[in-house]
XYZ file of C-alpha atoms in Angstrom:
493
model
C 1.963 36.746 25.330
C -1.809 36.618 24.963
C -4.102 34.854 27.410
C -4.932 32.343 24.685
C -1.296 31.400 24.007
C -0.534 31.211 27.755
C -3.488 28.866 28.257
C -2.312 26.771 25.302
C 1.085 26.286 26.956
C -0.512 25.165 30.221
C -2.794 22.742 28.405
C 0.168 21.441 26.355
C 2.115 20.624 29.529
C -0.861 18.725 30.916
C -1.318 16.657 27.753
C 2.424 15.956 27.608
C 2.274 14.347 31.067
C -0.644 12.162 30.022
C 1.188 11.117 26.865
C 4.245 10.115 28.882
C 2.079 7.941 31.125
C 0.915 5.628 28.347
C 3.932 5.878 26.006
C 6.224 4.791 28.859
C 4.205 1.574 29.233
C 3.471 0.574 25.627
C 2.878 -3.160 26.033
C 0.612 -2.732 29.045
C -1.277 0.058 27.262
C -1.939 -2.130 24.229
C -2.953 -5.106 26.385
C -5.500 -2.915 28.122
C -6.881 -1.657 24.793
C -7.076 -5.235 23.496
C -8.957 -6.542 26.535
C -11.386 -3.613 26.409
C -12.136 -4.110 22.706
C -12.862 -7.830 23.141
C -15.024 -7.201 26.203
C -17.151 -4.533 24.538
C -17.668 -6.477 21.298
C -18.547 -9.901 22.765
C -22.242 -9.522 22.074
C -21.897 -8.157 18.538
C -22.568 -10.406 15.580
C -18.885 -10.361 14.687
C -17.928 -11.193 18.260
C -20.297 -14.166 18.334
C -19.122 -15.410 14.944
C -15.489 -15.304 16.098
C -15.852 -16.680 19.647
C -14.954 -13.481 21.471
C -16.329 -14.923 24.723
C -13.500 -17.497 24.709
C -10.681 -15.140 23.701
C -8.302 -14.609 26.609
C -5.096 -13.702 24.785
C -3.743 -12.347 21.522
C -2.913 -15.910 20.504
C -6.604 -16.817 20.873
C -7.550 -13.772 18.835
C -5.126 -14.618 16.004
C -6.526 -18.142 15.824
C -10.135 -16.953 15.654
C -9.881 -13.752 13.613
C -8.086 -13.845 10.242
C -6.561 -10.741 8.691
C -9.037 -9.109 6.313
C -9.154 -6.140 4.000
C -12.310 -4.174 3.177
C -13.478 -6.594 0.496
C -13.316 -9.493 2.954
C -15.031 -7.552 5.752
C -17.645 -6.160 3.370
C -20.429 -8.694 4.177
C -20.480 -7.337 7.739
C -20.136 -3.704 6.646
C -23.038 -4.129 4.210
C -25.274 -5.159 7.097
C -24.212 -2.081 9.063
C -24.887 0.132 6.039
C -28.388 -1.371 5.773
C -29.060 -0.103 9.291
C -28.623 -3.273 11.351
C -27.348 -2.831 14.911
C -24.672 -4.631 16.934
C -22.908 -6.069 13.899
C -19.266 -4.932 14.183
C -19.602 -2.723 17.260
C -22.292 -1.935 19.789
C -25.306 -0.162 18.331
C -24.871 1.771 15.093
C -22.049 4.007 13.854
C -22.646 7.735 14.072
C -20.984 8.312 10.683
C -19.618 6.522 7.649
C -16.429 7.884 6.141
C -16.973 7.336 2.434
C -13.865 6.580 0.413
C -13.045 5.201 -3.017
C -12.886 1.427 -3.228
C -10.936 -0.803 -5.604
C -13.335 -3.516 -6.738
C -16.435 -2.766 -4.683
C -17.049 0.861 -5.608
C -17.457 3.154 -2.611
C -16.137 2.006 0.752
C -18.056 2.844 3.932
C -15.755 2.990 6.967
C -17.710 3.156 10.244
C -17.057 5.904 12.793
C -18.601 5.226 16.186
C -19.314 7.302 19.263
C -16.332 5.528 20.831
C -13.884 6.089 17.961
C -14.739 9.595 16.756
C -13.292 11.527 19.743
C -9.845 10.048 19.170
C -9.665 11.575 15.679
C -10.195 15.018 17.209
C -7.932 14.485 20.227
C -5.024 13.265 18.122
C -5.072 16.298 15.824
C -5.264 18.577 18.863
C -2.497 16.756 20.735
C -0.155 16.959 17.750
C -0.293 20.753 17.983
C 0.009 20.684 21.770
C 3.117 18.463 21.559
C 4.667 21.040 19.245
C 3.818 23.854 21.662
C 5.240 21.962 24.637
C 8.526 21.109 22.894
C 9.190 24.446 21.173
C 7.446 26.929 23.468
C 5.918 28.477 20.339
C 2.267 29.285 20.927
C 1.771 32.722 19.366
C 0.259 31.120 16.266
C -2.956 30.378 18.205
C -3.818 34.079 17.876
C -3.656 33.993 14.082
C -5.874 32.450 11.444
C -5.685 28.727 10.656
C -6.739 26.826 7.572
C -7.144 23.145 6.738
C -7.638 22.330 3.064
C -10.245 19.606 3.268
C -13.245 17.996 1.651
C -16.745 19.425 1.771
C -18.496 19.183 5.173
C -21.848 18.597 3.452
C -22.993 15.138 4.563
C -25.404 12.675 3.001
C -27.508 10.176 4.952
C -27.895 6.450 4.511
C -30.387 4.526 6.650
C -30.222 7.126 9.380
C -26.420 7.364 9.431
C -24.633 10.441 8.073
C -21.802 9.904 5.622
C -19.141 11.945 3.872
C -15.410 12.322 3.540
C -13.518 12.055 6.810
C -12.114 15.581 6.527
C -15.629 16.891 5.942
C -16.956 15.005 8.985
C -14.128 16.318 11.152
C -15.066 19.881 10.132
C -18.168 19.467 12.304
C -15.995 18.924 15.389
C -13.824 22.050 15.370
C -13.566 23.204 19.026
C -15.368 26.432 19.864
C -12.131 28.123 20.907
C -10.790 27.661 17.349
C -13.895 28.517 15.360
C -13.178 32.259 15.245
C -9.673 31.566 13.941
C -10.628 28.889 11.449
C -10.753 29.458 7.718
C -12.165 29.240 5.081
C -15.789 30.144 5.664
C -18.359 27.370 5.873
C -19.809 28.403 2.499
C -16.438 28.191 0.769
C -15.642 24.889 2.449
C -18.838 23.456 0.959
C -17.744 24.081 -2.644
C -17.326 20.689 -4.297
C -15.236 21.605 -7.354
C -11.641 21.697 -6.111
C -10.245 24.378 -8.441
C -13.207 26.678 -7.762
C -12.790 26.037 -4.048
C -9.078 26.885 -4.011
C -9.749 30.111 -5.927
C -12.365 31.076 -3.316
C -9.991 30.205 -0.467
C -7.321 32.433 -2.000
C -9.768 35.361 -2.109
C -10.848 34.795 1.507
C -7.387 34.359 3.006
C -5.373 36.786 0.882
C -5.574 39.645 3.399
C -5.747 37.560 6.578
C -3.175 36.942 9.318
C -2.584 33.285 8.463
C -0.386 31.514 11.012
C -1.138 27.792 10.487
C -1.814 26.083 7.160
C -2.670 22.406 6.897
C -3.460 19.833 4.234
C -2.020 17.260 1.850
C 1.168 18.827 0.368
C 0.208 18.410 -3.281
C -3.043 20.339 -2.787
C -1.523 22.978 -0.475
C 1.038 23.524 -3.228
C -1.771 24.483 -5.614
C -3.070 26.968 -3.010
C 0.401 28.481 -2.549
C 0.948 28.807 -6.287
C -2.330 30.668 -6.723
C -1.489 32.942 -3.768
C 1.908 33.722 -5.237
C 0.380 34.493 -8.637
C -2.100 36.896 -7.049
C 0.340 38.612 -4.679
C 3.392 38.462 -6.948
C 5.524 37.699 -3.892
C 6.362 34.683 -1.727
C 3.670 33.288 0.553
C 5.906 33.965 3.566
C 5.893 37.699 2.766
C 2.140 37.714 2.277
C 1.586 35.818 5.542
C 4.340 37.198 7.759
C 3.203 35.189 10.790
C 2.865 31.889 8.954
C 5.300 29.577 10.738
C 3.627 26.176 11.001
C 2.637 23.745 8.246
C 0.661 20.639 9.246
C 0.393 17.840 6.721
C -0.427 14.192 6.228
C -1.212 11.669 3.538
C 2.116 11.745 1.702
C 5.796 12.269 2.450
C 6.601 15.992 2.588
C 10.298 15.654 1.683
C 9.873 15.524 -2.126
C 7.879 18.762 -1.858
C 10.011 20.560 0.748
C 12.356 22.421 -1.636
C 9.412 23.596 -3.755
C 7.491 24.702 -0.664
C 10.401 26.654 0.769
C 10.737 28.407 -2.581
C 7.012 29.257 -2.640
C 7.074 30.410 0.992
C 10.441 32.171 0.698
C 11.747 30.756 3.981
C 11.687 27.665 6.146
C 8.734 26.963 8.437
C 8.236 24.294 11.073
C 6.092 21.328 10.103
C 4.078 18.631 11.871
C 3.371 15.318 10.163
C 0.120 13.455 10.858
C -0.939 9.884 10.066
C -4.745 9.987 9.899
C -7.043 7.749 7.888
C -10.747 6.992 7.753
C -9.999 3.854 9.792
C -8.350 5.785 12.625
C -5.801 8.411 13.619
C -2.654 6.352 14.086
C 0.272 8.661 14.778
C 1.553 12.219 14.828
C 4.947 13.896 14.927
C 5.583 14.601 18.595
C 9.088 16.048 18.232
C 10.858 18.449 15.892
C 14.164 16.756 16.806
C 13.348 13.058 16.356
C 12.548 11.144 13.179
C 9.103 9.583 12.881
C 5.652 9.948 14.414
C 4.497 8.764 17.823
C 2.302 5.674 17.386
C -0.895 6.228 19.383
C -1.245 3.131 21.533
C -4.049 4.351 23.813
C -6.577 5.524 21.218
C -8.998 2.604 21.039
C -6.860 0.793 18.439
C -4.995 -2.492 18.909
C -2.155 -2.904 16.431
C -0.649 -5.932 14.771
C 2.276 -5.955 12.384
C 3.148 -8.375 9.576
C 6.488 -8.220 7.793
C 5.784 -6.962 4.281
C 7.995 -9.530 2.584
C 6.024 -12.309 4.329
C 2.559 -10.810 3.961
C 1.461 -12.789 0.904
C 2.732 -16.113 2.248
C 0.357 -18.592 3.877
C -0.259 -17.794 7.574
C 2.375 -15.052 8.056
C 3.449 -14.367 11.636
C 1.490 -11.591 13.343
C 3.548 -9.433 15.721
C 2.362 -7.187 18.562
C 3.978 -3.965 19.729
C 6.502 -5.607 22.071
C 7.891 -7.791 19.276
C 8.655 -5.303 16.515
C 12.093 -4.244 15.274
C 13.408 -1.021 13.821
C 13.814 -0.503 10.071
C 11.675 -3.494 9.098
C 8.867 -2.927 6.615
C 5.582 -3.967 8.303
C 2.015 -4.078 7.038
C -0.157 -2.276 9.589
C -3.096 -4.340 10.889
C -5.637 -2.932 13.334
C -8.648 -3.742 15.466
C -10.595 -0.789 16.751
C -13.582 0.601 18.622
C -15.017 1.511 15.225
C -15.618 -2.205 14.653
C -12.691 -3.077 12.412
C -11.077 -6.418 13.305
C -7.601 -7.598 12.212
C -8.092 -5.111 9.395
C -5.460 -4.463 6.751
C -5.560 -0.752 5.912
C -2.988 -1.242 3.160
C -0.248 0.988 4.600
C 3.259 -0.186 5.375
C 5.302 1.366 8.171
C 8.776 1.200 9.654
C 9.772 1.890 13.255
C 12.362 4.620 13.719
C 12.397 4.398 17.523
C 11.212 1.862 20.114
C 11.302 4.119 23.210
C 8.800 5.574 22.558
C 7.422 3.813 19.487
C 7.751 6.112 16.478
C 6.980 5.197 12.882
C 7.266 6.453 9.346
C 4.883 5.492 6.545
C 6.971 3.535 4.030
C 4.305 2.969 1.373
C 1.318 0.832 0.445
C 1.400 -2.958 0.351
C -0.344 -2.819 -3.044
C 1.759 0.107 -4.312
C 5.122 -1.375 -5.199
C 7.140 -2.419 -8.193
C 8.246 -6.019 -8.399
C 7.864 -6.775 -12.087
C 11.281 -8.452 -11.970
C 11.468 -9.382 -8.262
C 12.924 -6.020 -7.154
C 10.393 -5.319 -4.347
C 10.686 -1.513 -4.616
C 8.575 0.428 -2.102
C 7.430 4.037 -1.789
C 9.975 5.092 0.810
C 12.824 4.019 -1.477
C 11.746 6.080 -4.488
C 11.044 9.132 -2.313
C 14.436 8.879 -0.622
C 16.248 8.357 -3.941
C 14.645 11.449 -5.497
C 15.360 13.503 -2.393
C 19.037 12.495 -2.409
C 19.390 13.323 -6.100
C 17.897 16.781 -5.498
C 20.226 17.644 -2.595
C 22.591 20.551 -3.281
C 20.870 21.327 -6.588
C 18.248 23.828 -7.685
C 16.076 21.017 -9.065
C 12.528 21.156 -7.737
C 9.777 18.623 -8.320
C 6.026 19.220 -8.257
C 4.889 15.591 -8.463
C 6.060 12.171 -9.637
C 5.148 8.506 -10.002
C 7.054 5.398 -11.108
C 6.057 2.368 -13.204
C 7.906 -0.511 -14.883
C 8.447 -0.583 -18.633
C 8.522 -4.320 -19.309
C 8.347 -4.298 -23.118
C 10.326 -1.306 -24.417
C 10.577 -0.800 -28.172
C 14.325 -1.333 -27.875
C 16.906 -2.273 -25.275
C 16.457 -3.702 -21.797
C 13.372 -3.102 -19.604
C 13.555 -0.250 -17.090
C 11.733 1.708 -14.425
C 10.088 4.789 -15.894
C 9.910 7.854 -13.662
C 7.201 10.346 -14.623
C 8.244 13.680 -13.116
C 6.671 17.118 -13.293
C 9.557 19.508 -12.628
C 9.334 23.039 -11.381
C 13.037 23.447 -12.173
C 14.427 20.822 -14.535
C 17.953 19.393 -14.117
C 20.530 20.697 -16.594
C 21.386 17.124 -17.546
C 18.409 14.777 -17.380
C 20.484 11.611 -17.947
C 22.926 12.515 -15.179
C 20.046 13.262 -12.803
C 18.460 9.901 -13.674
C 21.774 8.186 -12.944
C 21.941 9.859 -9.507
C 18.426 8.619 -8.689
C 19.359 5.177 -9.997
C 22.492 4.997 -7.837
C 20.474 5.999 -4.773
C 17.960 3.262 -5.582
C 20.739 0.680 -5.923
C 22.194 1.652 -2.548
C 18.840 1.129 -0.851
C 17.556 -1.957 -2.644
C 19.879 -4.930 -3.182
C 17.370 -6.676 -5.478
C 17.238 -3.676 -7.800
C 21.030 -3.447 -7.755
C 21.333 -7.136 -8.695
C 19.005 -6.615 -11.662
C 21.076 -3.677 -12.931
C 24.377 -5.545 -12.451
C 22.919 -8.658 -14.096
C 21.711 -6.683 -17.157
C 18.105 -7.598 -16.492
C 17.200 -3.910 -16.139
C 18.871 -0.807 -17.461
C 19.210 2.517 -15.697
C 15.877 4.197 -15.033
C 14.403 6.605 -17.562
C 12.834 9.974 -16.730
C 9.768 11.055 -18.699
C 8.888 14.705 -18.175
C 5.236 15.461 -17.431
C 4.005 18.845 -18.580
C 3.004 21.549 -16.115
C -0.197 20.565 -14.238
C -0.164 17.201 -15.992
C -0.727 15.295 -12.769
C -3.533 17.625 -11.710
C -5.202 17.066 -15.063
C -4.829 13.301 -14.659
C -6.381 13.363 -11.161
C -9.186 15.560 -12.490
C -9.819 13.127 -15.354
C -10.453 10.287 -12.886
C -12.557 12.463 -10.551
C -9.971 12.638 -7.751
C -8.736 16.213 -7.843
C -8.228 17.710 -4.384
C -9.549 16.744 -0.981
C -7.804 13.748 0.544
C -6.983 12.088 -2.775
C -3.350 11.135 -3.367
C -1.388 10.028 -6.405
C 0.259 6.606 -5.954
C 4.045 6.858 -5.904
C 4.386 3.382 -7.396
C 2.430 1.064 -9.671
C 3.303 -2.478 -10.663
C 1.418 -1.941 -13.922
C 1.170 0.891 -16.445
C -2.423 1.985 -15.899
C -1.377 5.471 -14.726
C 1.780 5.545 -16.844
C -0.047 4.953 -20.119
C -2.466 7.798 -19.435
C 0.411 10.128 -18.587
C 2.252 9.053 -21.716
């Protein structure tokens, strides 16, 4: 055991004790975060506009601060972007994480001196939790890579801005910098395909032990490695034993990854976003990710099936239930208040609080009242693939409301690595799994409102070409699993 791996184990034990301290007292931890946020933001413009000086409880807060998304918070954000101080949080942000908006063009998510450290700590603690539970620390002596956006930052009114992953690249601890790949020059390449080719050349002969990134883009990296080496990635990188990912569910990709790698490797799931780092997988044995309750974020939860009703009930951490689909609402030391990030989650454990990401509140199919969510389509595909050699590269689902003949249906666009021998039988297996999960969908099939889903095969690299055509190839960009319209479907067709 090297000195570095021994030190990592000691540090992991220390962090584990600290994690137990706050995770064992979740309600008290969140109450403390809440009180601190209100106290520090009283003198901001937002705090004055929403009577923070009179807020003594969550009930007061809910009465004074409505739930907002980015579009609704934008008038305040615009003032921050113009360089004004003390608008959403004390002083000015130190960064803006620039993301793609829906109706307002680019979105500028503030990162403050108070919020930024928690992004770094959470990523670090996820690895330390793994080390503490498994005792595996040898990987710290190998090379590590995170497939991310360019670290080149712009500046707007004295505040630097860029993609979150590019901003985070500036905060890599010194003790990891010698192990970190790719080189700074390669990381700065903007074109994703050119960048991946350069990363392959740089890492091909290295002792890679940890690889991290969004699964769909890591898959591209693995495929290029395999083409170059003409052997599985696991043979090329004999000490590669840990895959860290976030952004999308890994399960639909797992079979393909294990084929590309040639063996199983441990994995750690993360739940980061520009708005905050919310959770990480703290156990290889338990389902879900530990919700970070002490990281400068106060959480609220609204049941997804009530979200679009007038004045839906807002729940705090002590009131949630397992296996209920909640919209995640947050207030944070970055200056976001009762903010809807758009993600839906479900609790898999309440001691401690662990969650899975179940989808997006705007990414669903309910063209006929079926209320299908991302978790359901991912689970259905996974179940259909079990005990088969079928492997899927990517997929998305959309309703077909006006077919040329027959009943309407859900159309599944799938890019297969290995196609099923019988496409109709495979579609029926997915359909049955959907019906078992979603009673509304089952009712529509039984009632002859919908017919069994239809699979449309997408050619090799078809999804990559689509993402490239809309300027979202690589980085932190993700393909929606579900659409309630046919905007994506028609382009794929």
